[in-house]
Coordinates of C-alpha atoms in Angstrom, one line a residue:
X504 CA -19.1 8.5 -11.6
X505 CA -21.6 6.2 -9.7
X506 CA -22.2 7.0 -5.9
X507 CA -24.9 4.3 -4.8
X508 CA -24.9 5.8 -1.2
X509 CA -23.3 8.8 0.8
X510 CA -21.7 7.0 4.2
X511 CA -23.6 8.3 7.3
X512 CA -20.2 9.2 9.2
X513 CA -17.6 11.8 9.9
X514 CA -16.3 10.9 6.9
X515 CA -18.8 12.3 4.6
X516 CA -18.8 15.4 6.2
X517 CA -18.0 18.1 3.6
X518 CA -16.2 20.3 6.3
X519 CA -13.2 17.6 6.0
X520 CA -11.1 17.8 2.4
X521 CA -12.2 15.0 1.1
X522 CA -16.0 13.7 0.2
X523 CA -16.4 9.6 0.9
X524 CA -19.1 8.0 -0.8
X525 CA -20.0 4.1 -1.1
X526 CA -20.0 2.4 -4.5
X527 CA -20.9 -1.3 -4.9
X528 CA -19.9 -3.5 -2.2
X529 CA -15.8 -3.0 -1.4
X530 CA -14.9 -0.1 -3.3
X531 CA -14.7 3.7 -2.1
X532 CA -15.1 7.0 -3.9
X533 CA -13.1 9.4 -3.0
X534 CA -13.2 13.4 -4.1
X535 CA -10.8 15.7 -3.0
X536 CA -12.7 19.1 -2.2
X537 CA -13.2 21.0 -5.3
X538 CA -11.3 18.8 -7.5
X539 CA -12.4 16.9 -10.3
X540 CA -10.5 13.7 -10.5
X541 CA -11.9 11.5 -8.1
X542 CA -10.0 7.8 -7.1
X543 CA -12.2 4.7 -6.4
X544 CA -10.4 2.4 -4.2
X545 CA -11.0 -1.0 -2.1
X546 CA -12.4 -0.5 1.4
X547 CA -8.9 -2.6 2.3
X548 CA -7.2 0.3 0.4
X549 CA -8.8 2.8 1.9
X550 CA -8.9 1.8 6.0
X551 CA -5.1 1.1 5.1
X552 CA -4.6 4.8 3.8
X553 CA -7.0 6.0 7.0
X554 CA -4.7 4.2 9.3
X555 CA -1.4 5.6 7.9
X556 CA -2.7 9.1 7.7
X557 CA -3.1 8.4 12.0
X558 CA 0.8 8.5 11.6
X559 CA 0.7 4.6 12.9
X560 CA 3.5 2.6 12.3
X561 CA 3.2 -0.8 10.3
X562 CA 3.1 -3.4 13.0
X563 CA 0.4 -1.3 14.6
X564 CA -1.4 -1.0 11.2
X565 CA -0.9 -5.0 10.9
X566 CA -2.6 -5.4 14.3
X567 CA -5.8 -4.0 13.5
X568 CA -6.6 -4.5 10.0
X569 CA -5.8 -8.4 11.0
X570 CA -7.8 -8.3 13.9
X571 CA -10.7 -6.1 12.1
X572 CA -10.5 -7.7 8.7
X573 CA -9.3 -11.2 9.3
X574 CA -6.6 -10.4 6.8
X575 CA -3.4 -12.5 6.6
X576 CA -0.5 -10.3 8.3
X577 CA 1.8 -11.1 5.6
X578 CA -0.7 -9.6 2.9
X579 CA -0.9 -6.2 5.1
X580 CA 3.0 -5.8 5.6
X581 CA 3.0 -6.6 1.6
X582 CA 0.3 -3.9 0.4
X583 CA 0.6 -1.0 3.4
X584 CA 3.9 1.0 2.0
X585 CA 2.6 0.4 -1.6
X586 CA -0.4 2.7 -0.4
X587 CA 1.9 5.5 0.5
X588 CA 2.5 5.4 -3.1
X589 CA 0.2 4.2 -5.2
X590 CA -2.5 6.6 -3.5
X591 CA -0.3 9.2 -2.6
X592 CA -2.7 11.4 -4.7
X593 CA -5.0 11.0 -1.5
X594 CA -2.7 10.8 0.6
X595 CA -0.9 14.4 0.4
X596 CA -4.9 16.0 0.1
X597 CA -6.0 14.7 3.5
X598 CA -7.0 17.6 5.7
X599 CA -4.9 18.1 9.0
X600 CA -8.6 17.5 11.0
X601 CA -9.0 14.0 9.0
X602 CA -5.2 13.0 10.2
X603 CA -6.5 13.9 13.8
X604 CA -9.7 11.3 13.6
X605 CA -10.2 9.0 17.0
X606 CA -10.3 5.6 17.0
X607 CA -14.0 5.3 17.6
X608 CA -14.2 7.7 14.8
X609 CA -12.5 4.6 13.0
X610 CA -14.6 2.0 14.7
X611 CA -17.4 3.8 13.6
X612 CA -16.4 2.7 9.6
X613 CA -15.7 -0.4 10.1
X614 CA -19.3 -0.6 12.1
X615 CA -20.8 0.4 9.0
X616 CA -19.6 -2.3 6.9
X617 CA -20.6 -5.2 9.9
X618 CA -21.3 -8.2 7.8
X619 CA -19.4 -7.2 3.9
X620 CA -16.6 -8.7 2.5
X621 CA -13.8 -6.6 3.2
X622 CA -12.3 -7.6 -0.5
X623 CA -14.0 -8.5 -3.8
X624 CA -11.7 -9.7 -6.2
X625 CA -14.7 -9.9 -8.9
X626 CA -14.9 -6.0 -9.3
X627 CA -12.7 -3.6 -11.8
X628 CA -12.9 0.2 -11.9
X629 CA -12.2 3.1 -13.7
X630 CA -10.4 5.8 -12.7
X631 CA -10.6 9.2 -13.2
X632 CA -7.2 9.8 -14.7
X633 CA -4.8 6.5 -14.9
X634 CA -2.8 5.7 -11.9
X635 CA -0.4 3.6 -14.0
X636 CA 1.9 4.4 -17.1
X637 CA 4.1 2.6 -19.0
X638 CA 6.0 5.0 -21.3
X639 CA 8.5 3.2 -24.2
X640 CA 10.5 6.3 -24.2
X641 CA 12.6 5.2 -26.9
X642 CA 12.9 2.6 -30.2
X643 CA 16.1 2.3 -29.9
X644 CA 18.1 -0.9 -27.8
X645 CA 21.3 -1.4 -26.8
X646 CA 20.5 -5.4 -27.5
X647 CA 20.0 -7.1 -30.1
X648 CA 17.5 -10.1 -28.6
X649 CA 16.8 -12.7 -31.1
X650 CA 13.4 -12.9 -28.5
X651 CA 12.4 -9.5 -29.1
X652 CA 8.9 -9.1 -29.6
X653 CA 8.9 -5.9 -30.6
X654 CA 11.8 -6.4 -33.4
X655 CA 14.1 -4.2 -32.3
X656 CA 16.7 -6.7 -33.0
X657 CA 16.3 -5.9 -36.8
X658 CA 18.4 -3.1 -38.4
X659 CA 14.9 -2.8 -40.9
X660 CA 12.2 -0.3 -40.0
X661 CA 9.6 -2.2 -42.0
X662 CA 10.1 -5.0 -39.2
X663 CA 10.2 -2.7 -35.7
X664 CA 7.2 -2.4 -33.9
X665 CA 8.5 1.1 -33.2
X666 CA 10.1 3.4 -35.6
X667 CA 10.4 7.2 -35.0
X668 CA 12.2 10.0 -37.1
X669 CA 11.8 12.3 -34.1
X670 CA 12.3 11.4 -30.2
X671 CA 9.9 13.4 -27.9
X672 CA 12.0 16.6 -27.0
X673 CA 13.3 16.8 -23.2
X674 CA 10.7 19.5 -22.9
X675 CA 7.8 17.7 -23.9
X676 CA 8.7 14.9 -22.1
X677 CA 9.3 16.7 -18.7
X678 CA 5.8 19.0 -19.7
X679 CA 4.1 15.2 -19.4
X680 CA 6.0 14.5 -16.3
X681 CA 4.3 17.2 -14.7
X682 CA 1.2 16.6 -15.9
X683 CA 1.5 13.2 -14.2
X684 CA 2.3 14.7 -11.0
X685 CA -0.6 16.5 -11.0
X686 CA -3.2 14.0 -11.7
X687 CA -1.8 11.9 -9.1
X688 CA 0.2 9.0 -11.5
X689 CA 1.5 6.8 -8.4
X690 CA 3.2 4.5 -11.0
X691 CA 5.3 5.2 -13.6
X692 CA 7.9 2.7 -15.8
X693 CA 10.4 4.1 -18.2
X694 CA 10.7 1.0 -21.1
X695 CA 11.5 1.0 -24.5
X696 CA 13.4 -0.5 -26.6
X697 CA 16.1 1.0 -23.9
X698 CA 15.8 4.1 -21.7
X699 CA 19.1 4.6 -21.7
X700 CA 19.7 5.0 -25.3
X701 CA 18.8 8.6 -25.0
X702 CA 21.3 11.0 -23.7
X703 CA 19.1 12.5 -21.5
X704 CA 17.6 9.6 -19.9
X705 CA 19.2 10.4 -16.6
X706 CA 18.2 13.6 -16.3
X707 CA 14.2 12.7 -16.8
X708 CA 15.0 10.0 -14.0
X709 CA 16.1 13.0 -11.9
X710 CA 13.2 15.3 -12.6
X711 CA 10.6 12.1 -11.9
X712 CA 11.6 12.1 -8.6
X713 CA 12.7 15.6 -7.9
X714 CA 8.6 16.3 -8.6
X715 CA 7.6 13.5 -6.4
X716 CA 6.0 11.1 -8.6
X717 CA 5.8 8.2 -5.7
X718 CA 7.0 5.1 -7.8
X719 CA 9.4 5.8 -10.4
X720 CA 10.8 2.7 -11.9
X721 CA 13.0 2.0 -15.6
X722 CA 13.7 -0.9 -17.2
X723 CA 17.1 -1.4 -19.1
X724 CA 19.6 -3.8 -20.5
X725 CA 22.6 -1.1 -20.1
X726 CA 25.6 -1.9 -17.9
X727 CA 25.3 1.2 -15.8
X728 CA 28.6 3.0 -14.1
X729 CA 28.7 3.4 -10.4
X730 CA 28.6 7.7 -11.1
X731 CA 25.2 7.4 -12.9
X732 CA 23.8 5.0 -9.8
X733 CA 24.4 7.9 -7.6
X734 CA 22.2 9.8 -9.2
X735 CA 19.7 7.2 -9.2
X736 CA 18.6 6.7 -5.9
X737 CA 15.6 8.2 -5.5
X738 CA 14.7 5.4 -7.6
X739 CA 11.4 3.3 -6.9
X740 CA 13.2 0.0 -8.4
X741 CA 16.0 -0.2 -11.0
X742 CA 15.3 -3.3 -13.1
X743 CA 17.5 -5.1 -15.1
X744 CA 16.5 -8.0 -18.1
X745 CA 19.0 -10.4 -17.9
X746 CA 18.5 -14.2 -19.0
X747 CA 20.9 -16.0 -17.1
X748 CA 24.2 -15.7 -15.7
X749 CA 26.4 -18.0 -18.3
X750 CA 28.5 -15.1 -20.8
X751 CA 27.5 -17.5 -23.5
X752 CA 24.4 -18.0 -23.4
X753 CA 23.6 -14.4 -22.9
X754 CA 25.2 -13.4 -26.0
X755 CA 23.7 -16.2 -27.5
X756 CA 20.2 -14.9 -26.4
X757 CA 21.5 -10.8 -27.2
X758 CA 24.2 -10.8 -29.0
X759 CA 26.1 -8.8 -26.8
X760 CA 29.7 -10.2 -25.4
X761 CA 30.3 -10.6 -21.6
X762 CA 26.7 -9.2 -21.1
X763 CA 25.7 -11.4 -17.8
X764 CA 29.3 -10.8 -16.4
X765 CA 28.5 -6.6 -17.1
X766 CA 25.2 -6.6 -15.9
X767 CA 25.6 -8.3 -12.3
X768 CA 28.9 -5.9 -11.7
X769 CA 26.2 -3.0 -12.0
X770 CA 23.9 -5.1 -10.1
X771 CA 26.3 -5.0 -7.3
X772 CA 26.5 -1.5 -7.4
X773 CA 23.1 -0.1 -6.9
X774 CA 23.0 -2.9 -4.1
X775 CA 25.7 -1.6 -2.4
X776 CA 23.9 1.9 -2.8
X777 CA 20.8 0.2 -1.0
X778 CA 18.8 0.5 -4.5
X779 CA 15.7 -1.5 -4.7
X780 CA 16.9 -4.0 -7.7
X781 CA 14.9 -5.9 -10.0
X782 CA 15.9 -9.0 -12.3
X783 CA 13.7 -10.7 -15.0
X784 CA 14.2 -13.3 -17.0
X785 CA 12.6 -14.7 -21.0
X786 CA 12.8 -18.7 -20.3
X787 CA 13.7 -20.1 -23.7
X788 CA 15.0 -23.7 -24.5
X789 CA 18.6 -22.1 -24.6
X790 CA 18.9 -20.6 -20.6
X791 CA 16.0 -22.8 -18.9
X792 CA 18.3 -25.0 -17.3
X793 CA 20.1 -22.7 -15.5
X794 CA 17.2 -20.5 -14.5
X795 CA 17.4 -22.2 -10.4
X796 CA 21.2 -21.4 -10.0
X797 CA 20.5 -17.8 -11.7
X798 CA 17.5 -17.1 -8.9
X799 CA 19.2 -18.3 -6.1
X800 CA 22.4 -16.5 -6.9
X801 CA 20.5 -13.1 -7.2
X802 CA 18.1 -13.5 -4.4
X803 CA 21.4 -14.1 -2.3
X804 CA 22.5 -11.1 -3.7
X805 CA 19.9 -8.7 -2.1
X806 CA 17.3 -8.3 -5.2
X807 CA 14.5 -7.5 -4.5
X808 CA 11.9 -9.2 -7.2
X809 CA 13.5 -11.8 -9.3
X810 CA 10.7 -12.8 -12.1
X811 CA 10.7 -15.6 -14.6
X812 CA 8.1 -15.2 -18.0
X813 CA 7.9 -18.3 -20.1
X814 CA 8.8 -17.0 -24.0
X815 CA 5.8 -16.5 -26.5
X816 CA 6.2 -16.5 -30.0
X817 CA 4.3 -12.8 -30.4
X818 CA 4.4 -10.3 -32.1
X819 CA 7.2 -9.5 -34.3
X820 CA 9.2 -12.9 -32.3
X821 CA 5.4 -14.9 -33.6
X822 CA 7.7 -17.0 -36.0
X823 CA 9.9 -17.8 -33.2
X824 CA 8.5 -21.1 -31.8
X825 CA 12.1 -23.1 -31.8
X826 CA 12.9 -20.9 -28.6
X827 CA 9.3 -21.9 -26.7
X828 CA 9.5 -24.2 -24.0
X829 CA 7.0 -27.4 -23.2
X830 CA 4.5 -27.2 -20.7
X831 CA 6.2 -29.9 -18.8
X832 CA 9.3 -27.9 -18.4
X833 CA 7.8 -24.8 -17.6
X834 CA 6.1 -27.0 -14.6
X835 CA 10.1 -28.8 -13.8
X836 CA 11.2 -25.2 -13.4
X837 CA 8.3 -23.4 -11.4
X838 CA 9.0 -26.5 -8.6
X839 CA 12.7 -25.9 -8.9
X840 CA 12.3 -22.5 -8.1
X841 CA 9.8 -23.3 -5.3
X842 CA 12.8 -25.5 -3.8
X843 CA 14.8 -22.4 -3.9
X844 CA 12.2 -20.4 -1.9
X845 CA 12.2 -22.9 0.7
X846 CA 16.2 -23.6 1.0
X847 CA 16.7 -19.5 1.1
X848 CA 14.4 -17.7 3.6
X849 CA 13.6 -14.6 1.9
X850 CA 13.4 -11.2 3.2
X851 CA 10.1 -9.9 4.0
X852 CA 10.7 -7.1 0.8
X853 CA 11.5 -9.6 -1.3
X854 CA 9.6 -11.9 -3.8
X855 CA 9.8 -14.4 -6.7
X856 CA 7.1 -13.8 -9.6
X857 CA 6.4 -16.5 -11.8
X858 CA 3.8 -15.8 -14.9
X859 CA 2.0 -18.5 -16.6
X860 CA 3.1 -19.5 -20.1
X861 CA -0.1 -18.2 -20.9
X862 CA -2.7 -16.5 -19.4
X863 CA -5.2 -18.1 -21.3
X864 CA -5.0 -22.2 -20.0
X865 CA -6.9 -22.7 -16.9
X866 CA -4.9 -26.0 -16.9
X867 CA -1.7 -25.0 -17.5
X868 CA -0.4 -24.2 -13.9
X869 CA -2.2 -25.5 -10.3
X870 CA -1.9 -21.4 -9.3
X871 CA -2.6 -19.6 -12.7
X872 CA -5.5 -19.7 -15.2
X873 CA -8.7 -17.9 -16.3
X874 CA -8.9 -14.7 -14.1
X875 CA -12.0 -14.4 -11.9
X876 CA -14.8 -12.4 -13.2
X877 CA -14.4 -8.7 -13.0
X878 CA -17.1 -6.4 -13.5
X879 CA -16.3 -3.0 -15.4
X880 CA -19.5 0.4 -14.4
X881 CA -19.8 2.4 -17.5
X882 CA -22.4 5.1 -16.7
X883 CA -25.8 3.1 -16.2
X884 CA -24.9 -0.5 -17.5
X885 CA -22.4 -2.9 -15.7
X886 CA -19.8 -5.0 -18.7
X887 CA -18.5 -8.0 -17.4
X888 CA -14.4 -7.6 -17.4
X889 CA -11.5 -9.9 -16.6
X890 CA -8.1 -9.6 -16.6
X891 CA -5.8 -6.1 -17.9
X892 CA -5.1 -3.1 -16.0
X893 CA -4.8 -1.6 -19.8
X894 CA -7.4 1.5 -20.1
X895 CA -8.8 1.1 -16.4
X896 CA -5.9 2.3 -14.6
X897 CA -2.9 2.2 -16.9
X898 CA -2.1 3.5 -20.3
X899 CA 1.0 3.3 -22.5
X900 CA 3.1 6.3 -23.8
X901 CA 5.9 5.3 -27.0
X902 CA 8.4 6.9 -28.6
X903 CA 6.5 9.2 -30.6
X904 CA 3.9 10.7 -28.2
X905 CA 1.4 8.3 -28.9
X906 CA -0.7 7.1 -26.4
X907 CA -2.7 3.6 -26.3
X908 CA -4.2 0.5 -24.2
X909 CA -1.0 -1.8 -24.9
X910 CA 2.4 -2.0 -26.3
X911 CA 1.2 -5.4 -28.3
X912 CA -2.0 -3.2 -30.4
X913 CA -1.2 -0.5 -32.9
X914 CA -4.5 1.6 -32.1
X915 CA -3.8 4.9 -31.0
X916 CA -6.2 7.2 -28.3
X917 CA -4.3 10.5 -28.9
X918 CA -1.1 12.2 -28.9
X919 CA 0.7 14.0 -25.7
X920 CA 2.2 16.5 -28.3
X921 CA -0.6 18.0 -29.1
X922 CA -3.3 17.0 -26.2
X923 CA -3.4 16.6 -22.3
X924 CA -3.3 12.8 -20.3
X925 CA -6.7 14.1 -19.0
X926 CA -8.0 14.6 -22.7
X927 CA -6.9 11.4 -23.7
X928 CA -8.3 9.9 -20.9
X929 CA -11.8 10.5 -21.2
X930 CA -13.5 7.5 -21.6
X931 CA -15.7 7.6 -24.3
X932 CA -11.9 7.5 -26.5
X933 CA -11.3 3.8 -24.8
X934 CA -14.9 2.3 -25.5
X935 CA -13.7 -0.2 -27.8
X936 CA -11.6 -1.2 -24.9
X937 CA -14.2 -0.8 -22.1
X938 CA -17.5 -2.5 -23.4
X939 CA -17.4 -3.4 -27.2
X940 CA -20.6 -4.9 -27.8
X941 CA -21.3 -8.0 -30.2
X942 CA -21.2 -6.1 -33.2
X943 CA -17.8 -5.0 -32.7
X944 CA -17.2 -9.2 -32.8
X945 CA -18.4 -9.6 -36.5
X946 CA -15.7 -10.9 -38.2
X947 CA -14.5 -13.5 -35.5
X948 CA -15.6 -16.8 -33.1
X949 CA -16.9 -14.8 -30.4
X950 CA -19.8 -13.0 -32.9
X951 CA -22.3 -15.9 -32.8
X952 CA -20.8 -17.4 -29.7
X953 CA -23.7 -18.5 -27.6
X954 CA -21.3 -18.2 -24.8
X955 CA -20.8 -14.7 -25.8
X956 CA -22.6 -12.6 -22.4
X957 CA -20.9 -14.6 -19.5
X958 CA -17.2 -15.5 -21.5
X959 CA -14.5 -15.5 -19.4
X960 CA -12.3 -14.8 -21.9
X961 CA -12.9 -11.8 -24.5
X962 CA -11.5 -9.1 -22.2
X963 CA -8.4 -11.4 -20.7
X964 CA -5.8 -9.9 -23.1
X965 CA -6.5 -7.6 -26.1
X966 CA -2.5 -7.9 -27.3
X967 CA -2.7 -11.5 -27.3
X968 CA -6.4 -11.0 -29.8
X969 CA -4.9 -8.7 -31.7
X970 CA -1.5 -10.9 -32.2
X971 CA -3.4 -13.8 -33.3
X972 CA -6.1 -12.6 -36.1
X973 CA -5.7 -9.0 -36.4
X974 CA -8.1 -7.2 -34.3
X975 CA -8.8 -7.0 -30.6
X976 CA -12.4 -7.9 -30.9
X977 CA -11.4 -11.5 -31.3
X978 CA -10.3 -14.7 -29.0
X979 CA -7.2 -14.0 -27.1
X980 CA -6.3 -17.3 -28.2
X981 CA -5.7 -18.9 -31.8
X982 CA -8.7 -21.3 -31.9
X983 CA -11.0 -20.7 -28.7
X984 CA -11.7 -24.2 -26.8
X985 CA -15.3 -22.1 -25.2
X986 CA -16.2 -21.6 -28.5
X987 CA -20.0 -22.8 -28.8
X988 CA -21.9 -21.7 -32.0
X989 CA -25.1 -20.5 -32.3
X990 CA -26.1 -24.1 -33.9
X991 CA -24.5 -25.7 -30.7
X992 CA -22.5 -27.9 -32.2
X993 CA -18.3 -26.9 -30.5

């Protein structure tokens, strides 16, 4: 790892636990004491942590990082208790002398930095170890979505994304929890098909939180009994996938009778247990209309994060285009549901996401587009990134042990049956991920591309490449509108 600069503070001292060292403008790297994984972190990320580990509360945290770092107050009261997870890796290594420092100690830092940016949203790291994993614990689903893009509404194997003999035993899979634990995994999303298809999907839940992995969440489509809630509750977010509220179109849209009806009675429940819940919806032609009524109804409720993704004919669902919305109505329902922000005041811990139908049109939404240019450090030579977390911080886990960059590309990096995370990690494995050079373009648009060095596009979404011609070296779109060939002729 890079280390332009040591800081010239208390900090850097190596008496303390950990050792701080500068790299590029706005990011931190941060070693605990004879320890090999290291975390690289925003300066905003880091002051926040440095403030918490004072013991401060929020408001007084909101005070000075606004006043300091001219940041919004509403961004800090967002981001500050996501630190105590996310980095809790840090967090629960800090020396009891660094959670002793003085505010001029602290002035001191920010002294240092008199004149930077306090946040560049054009720079991408890689950690050490991944701080994020999505693990598909399971192919099978309780649902029989005619949206599914991963077929798992078809009884064939040939057309399932995922098809295992063989489930990963409860003690491989609790062996990997621990592993995450120690590497300091601060997010971590059961998915499938559906968690709860496996008998002992409770009990993993249980031992998640039991080791103190920081944000434990699963995703389901299972009407779950108040009993099983219970046990639940250590729970970072419980998240349900339900399409709208009408019985009939739900079953329309699953196949499964009374599902909406089911699935807000268990809703209920974990709210009345103070669970944090979560709600998303797939916006087809058949529930769009009463996608308003069904966010209103639910942030009234209590959930926390209600979220709305426009449906995308991909993988195994590709042929599914009937169910794809317009543009234009995808815009009608974004400002319907804007109305519905501003006729319910919403409670600071809640929120309404809203994706873009694609990620891929700059002028397909006022807010959404083309992500800002990201730079990627690989040893000696800087890649120019945008876009997904996927092999920077996060990785996926499925059914079978298999680890890779996305749940939408059928290359594999290793197997957590027979290898560590750590192994896998390493980073020479995700290359063709990190900074695939020209070469590894050959056989599509981008290979003779005179846009090819500065395009904004190549790293935006390697499911989406790999979904429209076969390999991820390729436009994330079906015909690229950047394209410029080497002629110049578009």
């Amino acid at each position: 790892m890079i280390v332009d600069t040591c800081m010239k503070s208390e900090f850097a001292n190596p008496k303390f636990e950990f050792e701080i060292s500068r790299r590029k403008p706005c990011l931190i790297t941060i070693t605990p004491s004879g320890r090999k994984i290291s975390r690289v972190i925003k300066r905003t990320e880091f002051f926040g942590l440095l403030l918490l580990s004072q013991g401060l509360e929020i408001e007084n945290i909101v005070k000075i990082m606004t006043s300091f770092g001219k940041l919004r107050a509403s961004s800090v009261r967002w981001f500050i208790p996501k630190l105590k997870s996310t980095h809790i890796y840090i967090l629960r290594n800090i020396s009891e002398k660094q959670k002793k420092l003085s505010f001029e100690q602290i002035q001191k830092y920010l002294q240092m930095y008199n004149g930077e940016p306090w946040v560049d949203n054009n720079v991408i790291y890689r950690d050490d170890a991944p701080r994020q994993v999505r693990w598909a614990i399971t192919d099978q689903c309780y649902a029989r979505c005619i949206y599914c893009y991963l077929g798992l509404n078809s009884s064939e194997s040939s057309k399932r994304k995922f098809h295992v003999d063989n489930l990963l035993s409860k003690s491989t899979v609790m062996k990997t929890l621990q592993e995450l634990h120690e590497i300091g995994c601060g997010d971590l999303v059961f998915t499938g098909g559906d968690p709860f298809t496996r008998p002992d999907m409770v009990e993993i839940l249980e031992q998640s939180t039991k080791l103190g992995l920081p944000q434990v969440g699963v995703i389901t489509k299972i009407p779950l009994s108040k009993e099983i809630l219970g046990r639940l509750r250590g729970l970072y977010f419980i998240g349900w996938s339900l399409d709208s509220l009408d019985d009939g179109i739900t079953e329309e849209l699953t196949r499964v009778p009374k599902f909406a009806t089911r699935i807000v009675d268990s809703i209920r429940n974990a709210l009345n247990l103070n669970m944090p819940v979560r709600v998303q919806s797939v916006v087809t032609k058949l529930n769009i209309a009463t996608i308003p009524n069904w966010a209103e109804t639910l942030l009234k409720m209590g959930v926390e994060i209600v979220r709305i993704s426009p449906f995308r004919a991909t993988g195994i669902a590709v042929e599914r285009d009937d169910l794809c919305i317009s543009e234009e109505d995808w815009q009608k329902v974004r400002r319907a549901i804007m109305e519905v922000e501003k006729k319910f005041q919403l409670a600071p811990h809640q929120r309404v996401q809203m994706t873009s139908a694609t990620t891929l049109d700059p002028h397909f939404s006022e807010n959404e587009g083309i992500a800002a240019h990201m730079f990627y450090e690989n040893n000696d030579e800087n890649s120019r990134h945008i876009g997904c977390n996927c092999s920077h911080h996060r990785l996926w886990i499925f059914p079978d042990g298999t680890v890779g960059a996305c749940d939408n590309i059928p290359i594999k990096i290793g197997n957590i049956t027979k290898e560590s995370i750590l192994e896998i990690w390493q980073p020479h494995r995700w290359q063709k991920f990190l900074s695939p050079k020209r070469e590894c373009y050959l056989n599509s648009q981008c290979y003779d591309c005179q846009k090819f060095d500065s395009c904004e596009l190549r790293y935006v979404c390697f499911g989406d490449s790999y979904t429209y011609h076969g390999q991820i070296h390729s436009p994330p779109v079906k015909d690229c509108y950047y394209y410029l060939p080497a002629d110049g002729n578009e």
